[in-house]
Amino acid sequence: MSKLTVATATMYELSLAGAEEASRLGEQSGDIDHLLLALTINEQVAGQVLRALSVDLERTRAAVEQQHADQLASLGVQAAAPGPGRITYHERGDFEWNDRALEVLRRAAKGGKRGDAAAVLRELLAEGSGLIAAILERLETTPQQVHEVLDQAERYPAVPSRAMDDGASISGAGEAHVSAPVAEVWALLSDPARMPEWDPGFGRVDDLPDEIEPGASWTAYALETAPNGKPQRVNPERRRARIELVESEPTSAIEWVTTWPDSPKSNRRRMRVVLEPAAGGTRLLIQQGWERTAKRRALPLLRRVMRPLYNAAIWLQISQIGASIGRAFR
């Protein structure tokens, strides 16, 4: 991917996770500690390095909370801070990074730097306030140790996934980290009744099967009211979907095909999620494809023109699914 694409994707992922973490404390502005928290659940190499050093989400949350409490105590402030609540960002929608967090993000994409999560982590470690170093010390590591492990990890860069268009389908793949054991993530994904908890496109399900096995199917209905209470515009033909389970390998992989009975010309959605144990939780490989109906095969020239839009759309959809699954456990 180009530098601009990498930087944009990273900014989106870190801003979403940072906003969610800030909203747990009723905050609408993100600082560098929220940026560190966002990195602990990022699936790029920076997040993998942090989790390998036991800098995971839960331990980092506790370290950040204690660091702020001690800073207030050093100033003679003994008032108890409000305890964390649930993630409310998607209900309120207001968030912005403060100046020093924005400066870290800007430096990560400046000059020859790629603007990926590793570049953000390096700039965060170099930030001069001392806050990140103090938090890492509570987590029994140091900026130098993080740098050393990151240097080793980046010697073997991963090849990024891209969207593909073979004329019959448009597909892509991406990764996500979930701060929960594989068994818990599997319990969420394998239960049709829980689909609205992680698929942002659906608000409720119905007609559930008696047996959850390949070939089983059920009905899902489009989300009509956003978490912030605003009505969603839904195409009447896309209001009702039919979900079929086509593969189920317990705690390992699951796949569904979605069709829209009231819109027979609509492309079918095929989604597969592979689960693997990882430091600090579960690694997900999410594959999604849109399979064209025979009546909607695009012309070759049109496919070439639309390829950048397909890339962006597939990446955004996979990112949203991964983030939603992770949010269910935070």
GROMACS .gro file of C-alpha atoms in nm:
model
  330
    1MET     CA    1   0.000   0.000   0.000
    2SER     CA    2   0.110   0.358  -0.058
    3LYS     CA    3   0.235   0.573   0.226
    4LEU     CA    4  -0.082   0.784   0.213
    5THR     CA    5  -0.304   0.475   0.232
    6VAL     CA    6  -0.106   0.329   0.523
    7ALA     CA    7  -0.107   0.657   0.716
    8THR     CA    8  -0.479   0.712   0.655
    9ALA     CA    9  -0.569   0.358   0.761
   10THR     CA   10  -0.355   0.384   1.074
   11MET     CA   11  -0.501   0.722   1.168
   12TYR     CA   12  -0.852   0.583   1.131
   13GLU     CA   13  -0.784   0.270   1.337
   14LEU     CA   14  -0.598   0.447   1.618
   15SER     CA   15  -0.846   0.736   1.633
   16LEU     CA   16  -1.142   0.499   1.659
   17ALA     CA   17  -0.980   0.292   1.935
   18GLY     CA   18  -0.854   0.604   2.115
   19ALA     CA   19  -1.199   0.763   2.104
   20GLU     CA   20  -1.354   0.447   2.245
   21GLU     CA   21  -1.103   0.432   2.531
   22ALA     CA   22  -1.150   0.801   2.613
   23SER     CA   23  -1.529   0.761   2.616
   24ARG     CA   24  -1.505   0.500   2.894
   25LEU     CA   25  -1.412   0.788   3.125
   26GLY     CA   26  -1.652   1.038   2.972
   27GLU     CA   27  -1.372   1.219   2.789
   28GLN     CA   28  -1.400   1.363   2.440
   29SER     CA   29  -1.035   1.457   2.392
   30GLY     CA   30  -0.756   1.206   2.341
   31ASP     CA   31  -0.404   1.233   2.482
   32ILE     CA   32  -0.091   1.026   2.428
   33ASP     CA   33  -0.200   0.772   2.689
   34HIS     CA   34  -0.512   0.701   2.480
   35LEU     CA   35  -0.283   0.662   2.180
   36LEU     CA   36  -0.080   0.402   2.370
   37LEU     CA   37  -0.399   0.218   2.467
   38ALA     CA   38  -0.510   0.219   2.103
   39LEU     CA   39  -0.176   0.070   1.997
   40THR     CA   40  -0.212  -0.221   2.240
   41ILE     CA   41  -0.508  -0.354   2.042
   42ASN     CA   42  -0.375  -0.273   1.695
   43GLU     CA   43  -0.292  -0.575   1.480
   44GLN     CA   44   0.000  -0.412   1.302
   45VAL     CA   45   0.350  -0.507   1.415
   46ALA     CA   46   0.358  -0.233   1.680
   47GLY     CA   47   0.062  -0.384   1.864
   48GLN     CA   48   0.211  -0.731   1.839
   49VAL     CA   49   0.537  -0.605   1.990
   50LEU     CA   50   0.360  -0.436   2.281
   51ARG     CA   51   0.155  -0.744   2.361
   52ALA     CA   52   0.466  -0.965   2.340
   53LEU     CA   53   0.610  -0.743   2.615
   54SER     CA   54   0.289  -0.789   2.819
   55VAL     CA   55   0.183  -0.434   2.741
   56ASP     CA   56  -0.174  -0.543   2.673
   57LEU     CA   57  -0.500  -0.352   2.704
   58GLU     CA   58  -0.602  -0.447   3.058
   59ARG     CA   59  -0.259  -0.400   3.216
   60THR     CA   60  -0.206  -0.072   3.032
   61ARG     CA   61  -0.546   0.060   3.139
   62ALA     CA   62  -0.453  -0.013   3.501
   63ALA     CA   63  -0.109   0.147   3.462
   64VAL     CA   64  -0.256   0.462   3.305
   65GLU     CA   65  -0.515   0.493   3.581
   66GLN     CA   66  -0.254   0.455   3.854
   67GLN     CA   67  -0.017   0.698   3.685
   68HIS     CA   68  -0.283   0.970   3.674
   69ALA     CA   69  -0.387   0.900   4.034
   70ASP     CA   70  -0.027   0.934   4.153
   71GLN     CA   71   0.021   1.256   3.956
   72LEU     CA   72  -0.285   1.407   4.124
   73ALA     CA   73  -0.168   1.287   4.465
   74SER     CA   74   0.170   1.454   4.411
   75LEU     CA   75  -0.020   1.780   4.368
   76GLY     CA   76  -0.213   1.721   4.687
   77VAL     CA   77  -0.533   1.623   4.508
   78GLN     CA   78  -0.697   1.326   4.676
   79ALA     CA   79  -1.036   1.330   4.502
   80ALA     CA   80  -1.133   0.991   4.365
   81ALA     CA   81  -1.144   0.979   3.988
   82PRO     CA   82  -1.464   0.846   3.829
   83GLY     CA   83  -1.441   0.478   3.751
   84PRO     CA   84  -1.441   0.358   3.393
   85GLY     CA   85  -1.774   0.282   3.231
   86ARG     CA   86  -1.878   0.136   2.900
   87ILE     CA   87  -1.772   0.264   2.560
   88THR     CA   88  -2.006   0.547   2.459
   89TYR     CA   89  -1.822   0.708   2.168
   90HIS     CA   90  -2.064   0.566   1.909
   91GLU     CA   91  -2.354   0.726   2.091
   92ARG     CA   92  -2.194   1.069   2.121
   93GLY     CA   93  -1.958   1.080   1.826
   94ASP     CA   94  -1.748   1.377   1.947
   95PHE     CA   95  -1.372   1.325   1.972
   96GLU     CA   96  -1.048   1.500   1.889
   97TRP     CA   97  -0.682   1.445   1.969
   98ASN     CA   98  -0.511   1.710   2.179
   99ASP     CA   99  -0.208   1.896   2.046
  100ARG     CA  100   0.064   1.665   2.173
  101ALA     CA  101  -0.113   1.352   2.046
  102LEU     CA  102  -0.166   1.517   1.707
  103GLU     CA  103   0.203   1.609   1.696
  104VAL     CA  104   0.297   1.244   1.750
  105LEU     CA  105   0.071   1.140   1.462
  106ARG     CA  106   0.207   1.413   1.237
  107ARG     CA  107   0.569   1.321   1.303
  108ALA     CA  108   0.495   0.955   1.233
  109ALA     CA  109   0.402   1.042   0.873
  110LYS     CA  110   0.661   1.316   0.818
  111GLY     CA  111   0.952   1.284   0.576
  112GLY     CA  112   1.041   0.927   0.495
  113LYS     CA  113   0.830   0.776   0.776
  114ARG     CA  114   0.538   0.559   0.667
  115GLY     CA  115   0.279   0.673   0.918
  116ASP     CA  116   0.203   0.314   1.019
  117ALA     CA  117   0.152   0.195   1.377
  118ALA     CA  118   0.524   0.122   1.420
  119ALA     CA  119   0.611   0.480   1.324
  120VAL     CA  120   0.347   0.610   1.565
  121LEU     CA  121   0.485   0.392   1.845
  122ARG     CA  122   0.841   0.516   1.782
  123GLU     CA  123   0.728   0.879   1.798
  124LEU     CA  124   0.526   0.806   2.110
  125LEU     CA  125   0.834   0.659   2.279
  126ALA     CA  126   1.030   0.972   2.184
  127GLU     CA  127   0.764   1.214   2.312
  128GLY     CA  128   0.930   1.439   2.567
  129SER     CA  129   0.679   1.463   2.853
  130GLY     CA  130   0.790   1.139   3.020
  131LEU     CA  131   0.433   1.012   3.056
  132ILE     CA  132   0.476   0.712   2.827
  133ALA     CA  133   0.806   0.613   2.988
  134ALA     CA  134   0.641   0.628   3.332
  135ILE     CA  135   0.350   0.411   3.218
  136LEU     CA  136   0.586   0.158   3.060
  137GLU     CA  137   0.789   0.144   3.382
  138ARG     CA  138   0.473   0.043   3.566
  139LEU     CA  139   0.440  -0.233   3.307
  140GLU     CA  140   0.796  -0.350   3.380
  141THR     CA  141   0.949  -0.241   3.052
  142THR     CA  142   1.122   0.064   2.907
  143PRO     CA  143   1.116   0.265   2.583
  144GLN     CA  144   1.456   0.116   2.497
  145GLN     CA  145   1.326  -0.240   2.532
  146VAL     CA  146   1.025  -0.161   2.316
  147HIS     CA  147   1.256  -0.008   2.053
  148GLU     CA  148   1.479  -0.316   2.051
  149VAL     CA  149   1.192  -0.562   2.004
  150LEU     CA  150   1.033  -0.337   1.741
  151ASP     CA  151   1.362  -0.324   1.551
  152GLN     CA  152   1.377  -0.703   1.546
  153ALA     CA  153   1.015  -0.741   1.440
  154GLU     CA  154   1.044  -0.491   1.155
  155ARG     CA  155   1.325  -0.688   0.993
  156TYR     CA  156   1.052  -0.915   0.860
  157PRO     CA  157   0.775  -0.682   0.737
  158ALA     CA  158   0.437  -0.835   0.661
  159VAL     CA  159   0.300  -0.810   0.310
  160PRO     CA  160  -0.022  -0.604   0.331
  161SER     CA  161  -0.344  -0.750   0.195
  162ARG     CA  162  -0.512  -0.583  -0.101
  163ALA     CA  163  -0.856  -0.606  -0.248
  164MET     CA  164  -0.891  -0.826  -0.555
  165ASP     CA  165  -1.141  -0.814  -0.839
  166ASP     CA  166  -1.152  -1.118  -1.067
  167GLY     CA  167  -1.467  -1.015  -1.251
  168ALA     CA  168  -1.691  -1.252  -1.055
  169SER     CA  169  -1.622  -1.120  -0.706
  170ILE     CA  170  -1.451  -0.842  -0.514
  171SER     CA  171  -1.265  -0.965  -0.210
  172GLY     CA  172  -1.004  -0.870   0.047
  173ALA     CA  173  -0.856  -0.970   0.380
  174GLY     CA  174  -0.736  -0.803   0.696
  175GLU     CA  175  -0.633  -0.875   1.053
  176ALA     CA  176  -0.765  -0.768   1.391
  177HIS     CA  177  -0.673  -0.824   1.754
  178VAL     CA  178  -0.935  -0.902   2.018
  179SER     CA  179  -0.853  -0.872   2.388
  180ALA     CA  180  -1.027  -1.196   2.484
  181PRO     CA  181  -0.946  -1.569   2.471
  182VAL     CA  182  -1.027  -1.766   2.158
  183ALA     CA  183  -1.305  -1.959   2.334
  184GLU     CA  184  -1.490  -1.637   2.425
  185VAL     CA  185  -1.453  -1.490   2.076
  186TRP     CA  186  -1.578  -1.815   1.926
  187ALA     CA  187  -1.880  -1.813   2.157
  188LEU     CA  188  -1.970  -1.468   2.022
  189LEU     CA  189  -1.922  -1.543   1.653
  190SER     CA  190  -2.081  -1.887   1.651
  191ASP     CA  191  -2.409  -1.777   1.811
  192PRO     CA  192  -2.650  -1.638   1.547
  193ALA     CA  193  -2.851  -1.459   1.817
  194ARG     CA  194  -2.543  -1.250   1.902
  195MET     CA  195  -2.473  -1.132   1.547
  196PRO     CA  196  -2.603  -0.777   1.616
  197GLU     CA  197  -2.338  -0.747   1.890
  198TRP     CA  198  -2.056  -0.745   1.633
  199ASP     CA  199  -2.194  -0.691   1.282
  200PRO     CA  200  -2.263  -0.315   1.257
  201GLY     CA  201  -2.506  -0.365   0.969
  202PHE     CA  202  -2.766  -0.563   1.162
  203GLY     CA  203  -2.995  -0.459   1.444
  204ARG     CA  204  -3.178  -0.783   1.519
  205VAL     CA  205  -3.212  -1.144   1.409
  206ASP     CA  206  -3.506  -1.380   1.376
  207ASP     CA  207  -3.601  -1.727   1.258
  208LEU     CA  208  -3.307  -1.884   1.443
  209PRO     CA  209  -3.222  -2.247   1.359
  210ASP     CA  210  -3.254  -2.530   1.609
  211GLU     CA  211  -2.913  -2.669   1.516
  212ILE     CA  212  -2.611  -2.445   1.453
  213GLU     CA  213  -2.429  -2.636   1.181
  214PRO     CA  214  -2.325  -2.577   0.818
  215GLY     CA  215  -2.636  -2.531   0.607
  216ALA     CA  216  -2.833  -2.363   0.886
  217SER     CA  217  -2.975  -2.019   0.809
  218TRP     CA  218  -3.158  -1.733   0.978
  219THR     CA  219  -3.293  -1.385   0.906
  220ALA     CA  220  -3.119  -1.062   1.002
  221TYR     CA  221  -3.268  -0.712   0.982
  222ALA     CA  222  -3.081  -0.394   0.902
  223LEU     CA  223  -2.995  -0.157   1.184
  224GLU     CA  224  -3.259   0.117   1.171
  225THR     CA  225  -3.148   0.328   1.469
  226ALA     CA  226  -2.785   0.422   1.526
  227PRO     CA  227  -2.633   0.397   1.878
  228ASN     CA  228  -2.670   0.775   1.910
  229GLY     CA  229  -3.046   0.743   1.855
  230LYS     CA  230  -3.054   0.879   1.501
  231PRO     CA  231  -3.268   0.693   1.246
  232GLN     CA  232  -3.072   0.514   0.974
  233ARG     CA  233  -3.170   0.532   0.610
  234VAL     CA  234  -3.231   0.175   0.492
  235ASN     CA  235  -3.316   0.071   0.139
  236PRO     CA  236  -3.644  -0.125   0.172
  237GLU     CA  237  -3.500  -0.399  -0.049
  238ARG     CA  238  -3.203  -0.435   0.189
  239ARG     CA  239  -3.400  -0.429   0.512
  240ARG     CA  240  -3.410  -0.809   0.537
  241ALA     CA  241  -3.113  -1.041   0.486
  242ARG     CA  242  -3.072  -1.415   0.491
  243ILE     CA  243  -2.759  -1.552   0.658
  244GLU     CA  244  -2.636  -1.904   0.584
  245LEU     CA  245  -2.363  -2.075   0.784
  246VAL     CA  246  -2.138  -2.251   0.533
  247GLU     CA  247  -1.840  -2.348   0.752
  248SER     CA  248  -1.792  -2.398   1.123
  249GLU     CA  249  -1.469  -2.536   1.270
  250PRO     CA  250  -1.505  -2.487   1.648
  251THR     CA  251  -1.264  -2.226   1.789
  252SER     CA  252  -1.082  -2.218   1.454
  253ALA     CA  253  -1.283  -2.079   1.160
  254ILE     CA  254  -1.634  -1.977   1.065
  255GLU     CA  255  -1.790  -1.859   0.738
  256TRP     CA  256  -2.124  -1.714   0.633
  257VAL     CA  257  -2.295  -1.612   0.310
  258THR     CA  258  -2.544  -1.325   0.319
  259THR     CA  259  -2.812  -1.263   0.057
  260TRP     CA  260  -3.099  -1.015   0.035
  261PRO     CA  261  -3.422  -1.197  -0.068
  262ASP     CA  262  -3.603  -0.873  -0.153
  263SER     CA  263  -3.317  -0.760  -0.378
  264PRO     CA  264  -3.230  -1.057  -0.601
  265LYS     CA  265  -2.982  -0.853  -0.807
  266SER     CA  266  -2.776  -0.760  -0.501
  267ASN     CA  267  -2.430  -0.911  -0.470
  268ARG     CA  268  -2.385  -1.190  -0.215
  269ARG     CA  269  -2.155  -1.122   0.080
  270ARG     CA  270  -1.920  -1.402   0.184
  271MET     CA  271  -1.730  -1.355   0.509
  272ARG     CA  272  -1.485  -1.590   0.677
  273VAL     CA  273  -1.312  -1.539   1.013
  274VAL     CA  274  -1.012  -1.745   1.124
  275LEU     CA  275  -0.924  -1.737   1.495
  276GLU     CA  276  -0.577  -1.793   1.639
  277PRO     CA  277  -0.446  -1.762   1.997
  278ALA     CA  278  -0.217  -1.462   2.038
  279ALA     CA  279  -0.041  -1.272   2.314
  280GLY     CA  280  -0.305  -1.077   2.503
  281GLY     CA  281  -0.604  -1.236   2.331
  282THR     CA  282  -0.703  -1.359   1.985
  283ARG     CA  283  -0.578  -1.282   1.636
  284LEU     CA  284  -0.846  -1.269   1.368
  285LEU     CA  285  -0.797  -1.305   0.995
  286ILE     CA  286  -1.108  -1.159   0.833
  287GLN     CA  287  -1.181  -1.235   0.469
  288GLN     CA  288  -1.471  -1.069   0.293
  289GLY     CA  289  -1.592  -1.092  -0.063
  290TRP     CA  290  -1.883  -0.960  -0.265
  291GLU     CA  291  -1.989  -1.214  -0.527
  292ARG     CA  292  -2.155  -1.064  -0.832
  293THR     CA  293  -2.478  -1.204  -0.965
  294ALA     CA  294  -2.478  -1.307  -1.329
  295LYS     CA  295  -2.693  -1.005  -1.417
  296ARG     CA  296  -2.451  -0.759  -1.255
  297ARG     CA  297  -2.113  -0.851  -1.401
  298ALA     CA  298  -1.920  -0.528  -1.440
  299LEU     CA  299  -1.742  -0.437  -1.763
  300PRO     CA  300  -1.358  -0.473  -1.751
  301LEU     CA  301  -1.300  -0.101  -1.808
  302LEU     CA  302  -1.544  -0.008  -1.533
  303ARG     CA  303  -1.373  -0.252  -1.295
  304ARG     CA  304  -1.036  -0.086  -1.356
  305VAL     CA  305  -1.179   0.259  -1.299
  306MET     CA  306  -1.354   0.150  -0.979
  307ARG     CA  307  -1.064  -0.054  -0.834
  308PRO     CA  308  -0.940   0.222  -0.594
  309LEU     CA  309  -1.295   0.260  -0.460
  310TYR     CA  310  -1.324  -0.119  -0.418
  311ASN     CA  311  -0.994  -0.125  -0.226
  312ALA     CA  312  -1.112   0.147   0.011
  313ALA     CA  313  -1.458  -0.003   0.059
  314ILE     CA  314  -1.331  -0.355   0.134
  315TRP     CA  315  -1.066  -0.222   0.374
  316LEU     CA  316  -1.322  -0.008   0.558
  317GLN     CA  317  -1.573  -0.293   0.589
  318ILE     CA  318  -1.312  -0.536   0.723
  319SER     CA  319  -1.178  -0.273   0.965
  320GLN     CA  320  -1.528  -0.203   1.095
  321ILE     CA  321  -1.601  -0.573   1.149
  322GLY     CA  322  -1.272  -0.627   1.330
  323ALA     CA  323  -1.324  -0.322   1.549
  324SER     CA  324  -1.681  -0.424   1.632
  325ILE     CA  325  -1.578  -0.774   1.735
  326GLY     CA  326  -1.304  -0.632   1.957
  327ARG     CA  327  -1.538  -0.373   2.107
  328ALA     CA  328  -1.770  -0.648   2.230
  329PHE     CA  329  -1.502  -0.748   2.481
  330ARG     CA  330  -1.393  -0.402   2.594
   0.00000   0.00000   0.00000
